[in-house]
Amino acid sequence: MSRLTVNDIKNIGTSLQKLDDELVNITGKKLKEISAFAVRKESLNFEGLKVAVVPITSGLGIIGGFSDTVCEILKHIGVDAFVTDGTDVTGIHEGIKKANCMFFADDNTFVAVNYASGKISENSEATGLGFASALELASGGIQGKEVLIIGGGKVGCAAADFLYDKGALISIFDIDMEKKFNPEFIRLDEIDKKQFSYIIEASPQIGLISESNATKTAIISAPGVPYELEISFAEKIAESGKIIYNPLEIGVATMMAIIA
Ligand code: PYL
């Protein structure tokens, strides 16, 4: 996944209710319920849990508003979250002391750690799992249906594995032809030969899919950052199909569901 910008995240904290409404409209479930579904639970109860979000200055440094936005997403799903005063190792130390040994921190890898239980989640895998869960729900059950996965990185593979377990027929496209995938997946050399009704767009490259790849009523679950659908194509799909896209929310909620 590409790195988020201040612009990508600046409105997330104030749009979480709207996001829930959109998700209910498409999947029948809110953000928290989708993350519960992703970890195969009926519901999630975060009562009594305190979680620290630690700003990380190392690597490529701070993204203005990133920690606060993660904190807002966690609060929205019912977690008692706070941003630590300290950064990096100092922040992790502060987080472990003040919270229930749970913290979120992102440098080049975005992790959530439950220090007490030993549970760890990583954003790319959690994001793939969360968006695949949303597609499963939006499709009314993906069993026996053909799904196109674009991008066979951590996000795309996590989505493919989840949907395969649910009985989907997986076709996968990745620009790296040497990459190895589950032999049960159909490996596509190019993606413009066939139209799909169910698509996971998990590649960091804009414009890999167009109208020739999607039916008019397609459901596209797009975990990639940035938003890789060309605007004109996305607008067309939104008219009669469905698009599930948010840059951070499903990933963070699913990370929390995994470590809780
Ligand atoms: C988790 C996101 C989803 C897409 N790309 C990932 C990303 O942009 N990661 C970088 C986040 C860096 C955060 C920075 C801070 O403000 O603490 N270290």
PDB file of C-alpha atoms and ligand atoms in Angstrom:
ATOM      1  CA  MET A   1       0.000   0.000   0.000  1.00  0.00           C
ATOM      2  CA  SER A   2       1.191   3.473  -0.739  1.00  0.00           C
ATOM      3  CA  ARG A   3       1.711   6.022   1.981  1.00  0.00           C
ATOM      4  CA  LEU A   4      -1.255   8.122   3.010  1.00  0.00           C
ATOM      5  CA  THR A   5      -1.125  11.900   2.811  1.00  0.00           C
ATOM      6  CA  VAL A   6      -2.536  14.476   5.205  1.00  0.00           C
ATOM      7  CA  ASN A   7      -5.170  15.156   2.562  1.00  0.00           C
ATOM      8  CA  ASP A   8      -6.268  11.487   2.373  1.00  0.00           C
ATOM      9  CA  ILE A   9      -7.111  11.395   6.071  1.00  0.00           C
ATOM     10  CA  LYS A  10      -8.118  14.915   7.028  1.00  0.00           C
ATOM     11  CA  ASN A  11     -11.889  14.295   6.975  1.00  0.00           C
ATOM     12  CA  ILE A  12     -12.002  10.728   8.294  1.00  0.00           C
ATOM     13  CA  GLY A  13     -12.577  11.627  11.953  1.00  0.00           C
ATOM     14  CA  THR A  14     -15.668  13.700  11.177  1.00  0.00           C
ATOM     15  CA  SER A  15     -17.148  11.304   8.584  1.00  0.00           C
ATOM     16  CA  LEU A  16     -17.352   8.060  10.552  1.00  0.00           C
ATOM     17  CA  GLN A  17     -21.113   8.173  11.055  1.00  0.00           C
ATOM     18  CA  LYS A  18     -21.570   8.804   7.323  1.00  0.00           C
ATOM     19  CA  LEU A  19     -19.251   5.879   6.593  1.00  0.00           C
ATOM     20  CA  ASP A  20     -21.356   3.604   8.802  1.00  0.00           C
ATOM     21  CA  ASP A  21     -24.479   4.663   6.889  1.00  0.00           C
ATOM     22  CA  GLU A  22     -22.774   3.914   3.553  1.00  0.00           C
ATOM     23  CA  LEU A  23     -21.491   0.547   4.774  1.00  0.00           C
ATOM     24  CA  VAL A  24     -24.915  -0.457   6.092  1.00  0.00           C
ATOM     25  CA  ASN A  25     -26.368   0.484   2.731  1.00  0.00           C
ATOM     26  CA  ILE A  26     -23.930  -1.748   0.850  1.00  0.00           C
ATOM     27  CA  THR A  27     -23.152  -4.586   3.271  1.00  0.00           C
ATOM     28  CA  GLY A  28     -25.962  -4.460   5.835  1.00  0.00           C
ATOM     29  CA  LYS A  29     -23.397  -3.907   8.586  1.00  0.00           C
ATOM     30  CA  LYS A  30     -21.541  -1.029  10.260  1.00  0.00           C
ATOM     31  CA  LEU A  31     -17.747  -0.730  10.487  1.00  0.00           C
ATOM     32  CA  LYS A  32     -17.502  -2.502  13.860  1.00  0.00           C
ATOM     33  CA  GLU A  33     -19.819  -5.307  12.720  1.00  0.00           C
ATOM     34  CA  ILE A  34     -17.806  -5.861   9.537  1.00  0.00           C
ATOM     35  CA  SER A  35     -14.625  -6.213  11.596  1.00  0.00           C
ATOM     36  CA  ALA A  36     -16.386  -8.692  13.903  1.00  0.00           C
ATOM     37  CA  PHE A  37     -17.480 -10.680  10.845  1.00  0.00           C
ATOM     38  CA  ALA A  38     -13.862 -10.616   9.582  1.00  0.00           C
ATOM     39  CA  VAL A  39     -12.669 -12.388  12.727  1.00  0.00           C
ATOM     40  CA  ARG A  40     -15.667 -14.735  12.648  1.00  0.00           C
ATOM     41  CA  LYS A  41     -17.330 -13.317  15.771  1.00  0.00           C
ATOM     42  CA  GLU A  42     -21.006 -12.452  16.278  1.00  0.00           C
ATOM     43  CA  SER A  43     -20.085  -9.180  17.956  1.00  0.00           C
ATOM     44  CA  LEU A  44     -17.185  -7.400  19.622  1.00  0.00           C
ATOM     45  CA  ASN A  45     -17.143  -5.984  23.124  1.00  0.00           C
ATOM     46  CA  PHE A  46     -14.272  -3.590  23.794  1.00  0.00           C
ATOM     47  CA  GLU A  47     -15.541  -2.516  27.192  1.00  0.00           C
ATOM     48  CA  GLY A  48     -12.736  -2.077  29.691  1.00  0.00           C
ATOM     49  CA  LEU A  49     -10.044  -2.032  27.015  1.00  0.00           C
ATOM     50  CA  LYS A  50      -7.704   0.955  26.785  1.00  0.00           C
ATOM     51  CA  VAL A  51      -5.563   1.310  23.682  1.00  0.00           C
ATOM     52  CA  ALA A  52      -2.645   3.657  23.016  1.00  0.00           C
ATOM     53  CA  VAL A  53      -1.874   5.084  19.582  1.00  0.00           C
ATOM     54  CA  VAL A  54       1.816   5.933  19.342  1.00  0.00           C
ATOM     55  CA  PRO A  55       3.072   8.562  16.861  1.00  0.00           C
ATOM     56  CA  ILE A  56       6.215   7.292  15.132  1.00  0.00           C
ATOM     57  CA  THR A  57       8.801   9.808  13.938  1.00  0.00           C
ATOM     58  CA  SER A  58      11.267   7.298  12.495  1.00  0.00           C
ATOM     59  CA  GLY A  59      11.166   5.964   8.941  1.00  0.00           C
ATOM     60  CA  LEU A  60       9.414   8.561   6.784  1.00  0.00           C
ATOM     61  CA  GLY A  61       8.212  10.447   9.853  1.00  0.00           C
ATOM     62  CA  ILE A  62       4.915  11.784  11.147  1.00  0.00           C
ATOM     63  CA  ILE A  63       1.865  12.207   8.908  1.00  0.00           C
ATOM     64  CA  GLY A  64      -0.054  15.147  10.363  1.00  0.00           C
ATOM     65  CA  GLY A  65      -3.273  13.876  11.931  1.00  0.00           C
ATOM     66  CA  PHE A  66      -2.506  10.171  11.408  1.00  0.00           C
ATOM     67  CA  SER A  67      -2.414   9.117  15.092  1.00  0.00           C
ATOM     68  CA  ASP A  68      -5.439  11.278  15.929  1.00  0.00           C
ATOM     69  CA  THR A  69      -7.375   9.736  13.040  1.00  0.00           C
ATOM     70  CA  VAL A  70      -6.524   6.173  14.120  1.00  0.00           C
ATOM     71  CA  CYS A  71      -7.637   7.173  17.623  1.00  0.00           C
ATOM     72  CA  GLU A  72     -10.952   8.564  16.294  1.00  0.00           C
ATOM     73  CA  ILE A  73     -11.645   5.351  14.343  1.00  0.00           C
ATOM     74  CA  LEU A  74     -10.972   3.260  17.468  1.00  0.00           C
ATOM     75  CA  LYS A  75     -13.226   5.475  19.598  1.00  0.00           C
ATOM     76  CA  HIS A  76     -15.958   5.221  16.966  1.00  0.00           C
ATOM     77  CA  ILE A  77     -16.020   1.430  17.334  1.00  0.00           C
ATOM     78  CA  GLY A  78     -16.186   1.705  21.117  1.00  0.00           C
ATOM     79  CA  VAL A  79     -12.548   1.513  22.167  1.00  0.00           C
ATOM     80  CA  ASP A  80     -11.191   3.759  24.914  1.00  0.00           C
ATOM     81  CA  ALA A  81      -8.247   5.025  22.836  1.00  0.00           C
ATOM     82  CA  PHE A  82      -5.740   7.848  23.344  1.00  0.00           C
ATOM     83  CA  VAL A  83      -2.671   9.220  21.589  1.00  0.00           C
ATOM     84  CA  THR A  84       0.483   9.030  23.685  1.00  0.00           C
ATOM     85  CA  ASP A  85       2.403  12.212  24.570  1.00  0.00           C
ATOM     86  CA  GLY A  86       5.709  10.518  23.782  1.00  0.00           C
ATOM     87  CA  THR A  87       6.702   9.193  20.364  1.00  0.00           C
ATOM     88  CA  ASP A  88       8.519   6.041  19.224  1.00  0.00           C
ATOM     89  CA  VAL A  89       9.929   3.813  21.997  1.00  0.00           C
ATOM     90  CA  THR A  90       9.057   6.397  24.663  1.00  0.00           C
ATOM     91  CA  GLY A  91       5.479   6.394  23.382  1.00  0.00           C
ATOM     92  CA  ILE A  92       5.306   2.600  23.339  1.00  0.00           C
ATOM     93  CA  HIS A  93       6.553   2.524  26.946  1.00  0.00           C
ATOM     94  CA  GLU A  94       3.962   5.144  27.927  1.00  0.00           C
ATOM     95  CA  GLY A  95       1.257   3.239  26.061  1.00  0.00           C
ATOM     96  CA  ILE A  96       2.003  -0.075  27.713  1.00  0.00           C
ATOM     97  CA  LYS A  97       1.991   1.554  31.168  1.00  0.00           C
ATOM     98  CA  LYS A  98      -1.188   3.612  30.703  1.00  0.00           C
ATOM     99  CA  ALA A  99      -3.228   1.238  28.535  1.00  0.00           C
ATOM    100  CA  ASN A 100      -4.108  -2.437  28.876  1.00  0.00           C
ATOM    101  CA  CYS A 101      -0.799  -3.273  27.215  1.00  0.00           C
ATOM    102  CA  MET A 102      -2.308  -2.538  23.797  1.00  0.00           C
ATOM    103  CA  PHE A 103      -0.882  -0.154  21.258  1.00  0.00           C
ATOM    104  CA  PHE A 104      -1.064   0.826  17.586  1.00  0.00           C
ATOM    105  CA  ALA A 105       2.077   2.171  15.859  1.00  0.00           C
ATOM    106  CA  ASP A 106       3.037   2.719  12.226  1.00  0.00           C
ATOM    107  CA  ASP A 107       6.427   3.285  10.665  1.00  0.00           C
ATOM    108  CA  ASN A 108       6.900   1.266   7.482  1.00  0.00           C
ATOM    109  CA  THR A 109       4.742  -1.442   9.007  1.00  0.00           C
ATOM    110  CA  PHE A 110       1.517  -0.593  10.797  1.00  0.00           C
ATOM    111  CA  VAL A 111       1.038  -2.923  13.744  1.00  0.00           C
ATOM    112  CA  ALA A 112      -1.375  -3.349  16.613  1.00  0.00           C
ATOM    113  CA  VAL A 113       0.012  -5.238  19.577  1.00  0.00           C
ATOM    114  CA  ASN A 114      -1.724  -6.787  22.546  1.00  0.00           C
ATOM    115  CA  TYR A 115       1.348  -7.137  24.717  1.00  0.00           C
ATOM    116  CA  ALA A 116      -0.506  -9.095  27.407  1.00  0.00           C
ATOM    117  CA  SER A 117      -2.015 -11.774  25.161  1.00  0.00           C
ATOM    118  CA  GLY A 118       0.723 -11.829  22.516  1.00  0.00           C
ATOM    119  CA  LYS A 119      -1.780 -11.085  19.731  1.00  0.00           C
ATOM    120  CA  ILE A 120      -0.470  -8.942  16.893  1.00  0.00           C
ATOM    121  CA  SER A 121      -2.123  -7.610  13.758  1.00  0.00           C
ATOM    122  CA  GLU A 122      -0.621  -5.957  10.715  1.00  0.00           C
ATOM    123  CA  ASN A 123      -2.485  -3.385   8.663  1.00  0.00           C
ATOM    124  CA  SER A 124      -2.095  -4.814   5.135  1.00  0.00           C
ATOM    125  CA  GLU A 125      -3.334  -8.275   6.107  1.00  0.00           C
ATOM    126  CA  ALA A 126      -6.123  -6.849   8.282  1.00  0.00           C
ATOM    127  CA  THR A 127      -7.170  -4.512   5.462  1.00  0.00           C
ATOM    128  CA  GLY A 128      -7.374  -7.376   2.957  1.00  0.00           C
ATOM    129  CA  LEU A 129      -9.391  -9.421   5.417  1.00  0.00           C
ATOM    130  CA  GLY A 130     -11.732  -6.531   6.233  1.00  0.00           C
ATOM    131  CA  PHE A 131     -12.452  -5.580   2.613  1.00  0.00           C
ATOM    132  CA  ALA A 132     -12.950  -9.224   1.656  1.00  0.00           C
ATOM    133  CA  SER A 133     -15.444  -9.536   4.519  1.00  0.00           C
ATOM    134  CA  ALA A 134     -17.277  -6.455   3.241  1.00  0.00           C
ATOM    135  CA  LEU A 135     -17.424  -8.019  -0.243  1.00  0.00           C
ATOM    136  CA  GLU A 136     -18.705 -11.307   1.153  1.00  0.00           C
ATOM    137  CA  LEU A 137     -21.478  -9.428   2.981  1.00  0.00           C
ATOM    138  CA  ALA A 138     -22.306  -7.135   0.046  1.00  0.00           C
ATOM    139  CA  SER A 139     -22.536 -10.098  -2.332  1.00  0.00           C
ATOM    140  CA  GLY A 140     -25.014 -11.920  -0.135  1.00  0.00           C
ATOM    141  CA  GLY A 141     -22.551 -14.818   0.064  1.00  0.00           C
ATOM    142  CA  ILE A 142     -19.631 -15.260  -2.288  1.00  0.00           C
ATOM    143  CA  GLN A 143     -19.727 -19.072  -2.457  1.00  0.00           C
ATOM    144  CA  GLY A 144     -19.512 -20.287  -6.050  1.00  0.00           C
ATOM    145  CA  LYS A 145     -19.082 -16.753  -7.415  1.00  0.00           C
ATOM    146  CA  GLU A 146     -16.146 -15.570  -9.498  1.00  0.00           C
ATOM    147  CA  VAL A 147     -13.988 -12.872  -7.913  1.00  0.00           C
ATOM    148  CA  LEU A 148     -11.256 -10.888  -9.626  1.00  0.00           C
ATOM    149  CA  ILE A 149      -8.392  -9.916  -7.316  1.00  0.00           C
ATOM    150  CA  ILE A 150      -6.150  -7.203  -8.707  1.00  0.00           C
ATOM    151  CA  GLY A 151      -2.803  -7.077  -6.950  1.00  0.00           C
ATOM    152  CA  GLY A 152      -1.279 -10.093  -5.262  1.00  0.00           C
ATOM    153  CA  GLY A 153       0.533  -8.307  -2.434  1.00  0.00           C
ATOM    154  CA  LYS A 154      -0.241  -8.754   1.259  1.00  0.00           C
ATOM    155  CA  VAL A 155      -3.629  -7.027   0.965  1.00  0.00           C
ATOM    156  CA  GLY A 156      -4.770  -8.880  -2.158  1.00  0.00           C
ATOM    157  CA  CYS A 157      -3.569 -12.261  -0.861  1.00  0.00           C
ATOM    158  CA  ALA A 158      -5.277 -11.835   2.525  1.00  0.00           C
ATOM    159  CA  ALA A 159      -8.505 -10.990   0.664  1.00  0.00           C
ATOM    160  CA  ALA A 160      -8.071 -13.896  -1.762  1.00  0.00           C
ATOM    161  CA  ASP A 161      -7.468 -16.413   1.044  1.00  0.00           C
ATOM    162  CA  PHE A 162     -10.558 -15.273   2.988  1.00  0.00           C
ATOM    163  CA  LEU A 163     -12.816 -15.376  -0.071  1.00  0.00           C
ATOM    164  CA  TYR A 164     -11.399 -18.726  -1.200  1.00  0.00           C
ATOM    165  CA  ASP A 165     -12.238 -20.133   2.253  1.00  0.00           C
ATOM    166  CA  LYS A 166     -15.786 -18.843   1.715  1.00  0.00           C
ATOM    167  CA  GLY A 167     -16.028 -20.807  -1.542  1.00  0.00           C
ATOM    168  CA  ALA A 168     -15.306 -18.069  -4.103  1.00  0.00           C
ATOM    169  CA  LEU A 169     -13.642 -18.873  -7.420  1.00  0.00           C
ATOM    170  CA  ILE A 170     -10.566 -16.673  -7.428  1.00  0.00           C
ATOM    171  CA  SER A 171      -8.904 -15.120 -10.473  1.00  0.00           C
ATOM    172  CA  ILE A 172      -5.827 -13.120  -9.597  1.00  0.00           C
ATOM    173  CA  PHE A 173      -3.801 -10.588 -11.539  1.00  0.00           C
ATOM    174  CA  ASP A 174      -0.393  -9.300 -10.505  1.00  0.00           C
ATOM    175  CA  ILE A 175       2.160  -7.541 -12.682  1.00  0.00           C
ATOM    176  CA  ASP A 176       4.886  -9.827 -11.277  1.00  0.00           C
ATOM    177  CA  MET A 177       4.431 -13.029 -13.292  1.00  0.00           C
ATOM    178  CA  GLU A 178       6.957 -14.868 -11.102  1.00  0.00           C
ATOM    179  CA  LYS A 179       4.852 -14.519  -7.958  1.00  0.00           C
ATOM    180  CA  LYS A 180       3.451 -17.792  -6.628  1.00  0.00           C
ATOM    181  CA  PHE A 181      -0.169 -18.121  -5.519  1.00  0.00           C
ATOM    182  CA  ASN A 182      -2.486 -20.880  -4.325  1.00  0.00           C
ATOM    183  CA  PRO A 183      -2.627 -23.266  -7.317  1.00  0.00           C
ATOM    184  CA  GLU A 184      -6.432 -23.267  -6.995  1.00  0.00           C
ATOM    185  CA  PHE A 185      -6.493 -19.605  -8.073  1.00  0.00           C
ATOM    186  CA  ILE A 186      -6.753 -18.824 -11.784  1.00  0.00           C
ATOM    187  CA  ARG A 187      -3.714 -16.782 -12.719  1.00  0.00           C
ATOM    188  CA  LEU A 188      -4.521 -14.017 -15.230  1.00  0.00           C
ATOM    189  CA  ASP A 189      -1.838 -12.734 -17.605  1.00  0.00           C
ATOM    190  CA  GLU A 190      -4.022  -9.747 -18.446  1.00  0.00           C
ATOM    191  CA  ILE A 191      -7.273  -8.455 -17.022  1.00  0.00           C
ATOM    192  CA  ASP A 192      -9.169  -7.066 -19.981  1.00  0.00           C
ATOM    193  CA  LYS A 193     -10.454 -10.369 -21.363  1.00  0.00           C
ATOM    194  CA  LYS A 194     -13.430 -10.878 -19.086  1.00  0.00           C
ATOM    195  CA  GLN A 195     -16.023  -8.958 -17.065  1.00  0.00           C
ATOM    196  CA  PHE A 196     -16.396  -9.688 -13.369  1.00  0.00           C
ATOM    197  CA  SER A 197     -19.232  -8.883 -10.970  1.00  0.00           C
ATOM    198  CA  TYR A 198     -17.088  -9.087  -7.837  1.00  0.00           C
ATOM    199  CA  ILE A 199     -13.721  -7.352  -7.683  1.00  0.00           C
ATOM    200  CA  ILE A 200     -11.091  -6.671  -5.042  1.00  0.00           C
ATOM    201  CA  GLU A 201      -8.893  -3.816  -6.258  1.00  0.00           C
ATOM    202  CA  ALA A 202      -5.754  -4.123  -4.131  1.00  0.00           C
ATOM    203  CA  SER A 203      -3.066  -2.810  -6.412  1.00  0.00           C
ATOM    204  CA  PRO A 204      -1.248   0.477  -5.774  1.00  0.00           C
ATOM    205  CA  GLN A 205      -1.506   1.357  -9.458  1.00  0.00           C
ATOM    206  CA  ILE A 206      -4.254   3.679 -10.669  1.00  0.00           C
ATOM    207  CA  GLY A 207      -6.454   2.693 -13.603  1.00  0.00           C
ATOM    208  CA  LEU A 208      -5.636  -1.024 -13.916  1.00  0.00           C
ATOM    209  CA  ILE A 209      -9.311  -1.830 -14.337  1.00  0.00           C
ATOM    210  CA  SER A 210     -11.898  -0.143 -16.498  1.00  0.00           C
ATOM    211  CA  GLU A 211     -15.395  -0.741 -17.843  1.00  0.00           C
ATOM    212  CA  SER A 212     -14.233  -3.734 -19.845  1.00  0.00           C
ATOM    213  CA  ASN A 213     -13.471  -5.617 -16.607  1.00  0.00           C
ATOM    214  CA  ALA A 214     -16.636  -4.987 -14.621  1.00  0.00           C
ATOM    215  CA  THR A 215     -20.308  -5.734 -15.177  1.00  0.00           C
ATOM    216  CA  LYS A 216     -22.689  -2.771 -14.817  1.00  0.00           C
ATOM    217  CA  THR A 217     -23.818  -3.967 -11.388  1.00  0.00           C
ATOM    218  CA  ALA A 218     -20.379  -4.982 -10.149  1.00  0.00           C
ATOM    219  CA  ILE A 219     -19.436  -4.745  -6.484  1.00  0.00           C
ATOM    220  CA  ILE A 220     -15.895  -3.425  -6.142  1.00  0.00           C
ATOM    221  CA  SER A 221     -14.153  -3.582  -2.798  1.00  0.00           C
ATOM    222  CA  ALA A 222     -11.131  -1.306  -3.090  1.00  0.00           C
ATOM    223  CA  PRO A 223      -8.677  -1.435  -0.203  1.00  0.00           C
ATOM    224  CA  GLY A 224      -5.803   0.050  -2.187  1.00  0.00           C
ATOM    225  CA  VAL A 225      -4.309   3.417  -1.387  1.00  0.00           C
ATOM    226  CA  PRO A 226      -4.552   5.681  -3.246  1.00  0.00           C
ATOM    227  CA  TYR A 227      -7.995   5.157  -4.741  1.00  0.00           C
ATOM    228  CA  GLU A 228      -6.988   3.306  -7.911  1.00  0.00           C
ATOM    229  CA  LEU A 229     -10.238   3.527  -9.833  1.00  0.00           C
ATOM    230  CA  GLU A 230     -10.299   6.177 -12.483  1.00  0.00           C
ATOM    231  CA  ILE A 231     -12.937   8.770 -11.549  1.00  0.00           C
ATOM    232  CA  SER A 232     -15.071   8.295 -14.683  1.00  0.00           C
ATOM    233  CA  PHE A 233     -15.104   4.508 -14.195  1.00  0.00           C
ATOM    234  CA  ALA A 234     -15.867   4.818 -10.460  1.00  0.00           C
ATOM    235  CA  GLU A 235     -18.759   7.178 -11.211  1.00  0.00           C
ATOM    236  CA  LYS A 236     -20.215   4.720 -13.725  1.00  0.00           C
ATOM    237  CA  ILE A 237     -20.009   1.812 -11.286  1.00  0.00           C
ATOM    238  CA  ALA A 238     -21.530   3.916  -8.499  1.00  0.00           C
ATOM    239  CA  GLU A 239     -24.617   4.507 -10.700  1.00  0.00           C
ATOM    240  CA  SER A 240     -25.720   0.878 -10.814  1.00  0.00           C
ATOM    241  CA  GLY A 241     -23.094  -1.093  -8.914  1.00  0.00           C
ATOM    242  CA  LYS A 242     -21.430  -0.657  -5.528  1.00  0.00           C
ATOM    243  CA  ILE A 243     -18.011   0.557  -4.417  1.00  0.00           C
ATOM    244  CA  ILE A 244     -16.587  -0.034  -0.968  1.00  0.00           C
ATOM    245  CA  TYR A 245     -13.662   2.286  -0.327  1.00  0.00           C
ATOM    246  CA  ASN A 246     -12.111   3.962   2.683  1.00  0.00           C
ATOM    247  CA  PRO A 247      -8.396   4.562   3.154  1.00  0.00           C
ATOM    248  CA  LEU A 248      -7.933   3.586   6.814  1.00  0.00           C
ATOM    249  CA  GLU A 249     -11.164   2.770   8.603  1.00  0.00           C
ATOM    250  CA  ILE A 250     -11.820  -0.915   7.733  1.00  0.00           C
ATOM    251  CA  GLY A 251      -8.116  -1.710   8.184  1.00  0.00           C
ATOM    252  CA  VAL A 252      -7.884  -0.147  11.656  1.00  0.00           C
ATOM    253  CA  ALA A 253     -11.175  -1.661  12.849  1.00  0.00           C
ATOM    254  CA  THR A 254     -10.082  -5.126  11.675  1.00  0.00           C
ATOM    255  CA  MET A 255      -6.648  -4.726  13.320  1.00  0.00           C
ATOM    256  CA  MET A 256      -8.449  -4.016  16.598  1.00  0.00           C
ATOM    257  CA  ALA A 257     -10.810  -6.963  16.152  1.00  0.00           C
ATOM    258  CA  ILE A 258      -7.809  -9.289  15.660  1.00  0.00           C
ATOM    259  CA  ILE A 259      -5.948  -8.252  18.843  1.00  0.00           C
ATOM    260  CA  ALA A 260      -8.959  -7.854  21.165  1.00  0.00           C
TER     261      ALA A 260
HETATM  262  C1  PYL B   1      -1.677   2.512   7.192  1.00  0.00           C
HETATM  263  C2  PYL B   1      -1.718   3.210   5.903  1.00  0.00           C
HETATM  264  C3  PYL B   1      -2.684   2.675   4.922  1.00  0.00           C
HETATM  265  C4  PYL B   1      -2.045   2.995   3.689  1.00  0.00           C
HETATM  266  N1  PYL B   1      -0.806   3.296   3.823  1.00  0.00           N
HETATM  267  C5  PYL B   1      -0.371   3.213   5.171  1.00  0.00           C
HETATM  268  C6  PYL B   1       0.489   4.405   5.528  1.00  0.00           C
HETATM  269  O1  PYL B   1       0.347   5.470   4.977  1.00  0.00           O
HETATM  270  N2  PYL B   1       1.412   4.224   6.487  1.00  0.00           N
HETATM  271  C7  PYL B   1       2.298   5.248   6.892  1.00  0.00           C
HETATM  272  C8  PYL B   1       1.835   5.847   8.206  1.00  0.00           C
HETATM  273  C9  PYL B   1       2.958   6.559   8.925  1.00  0.00           C
HETATM  274  C10 PYL B   1       2.485   7.162  10.216  1.00  0.00           C
HETATM  275  C11 PYL B   1       3.509   8.023  10.892  1.00  0.00           C
HETATM  276  C12 PYL B   1       2.885   8.672  12.118  1.00  0.00           C
HETATM  277  O2  PYL B   1       2.285   9.746  11.988  1.00  0.00           O
HETATM  278  O3  PYL B   1       2.994   8.121  13.232  1.00  0.00           O
HETATM  279  N3  PYL B   1       4.696   7.294  11.270  1.00  0.00           N
END
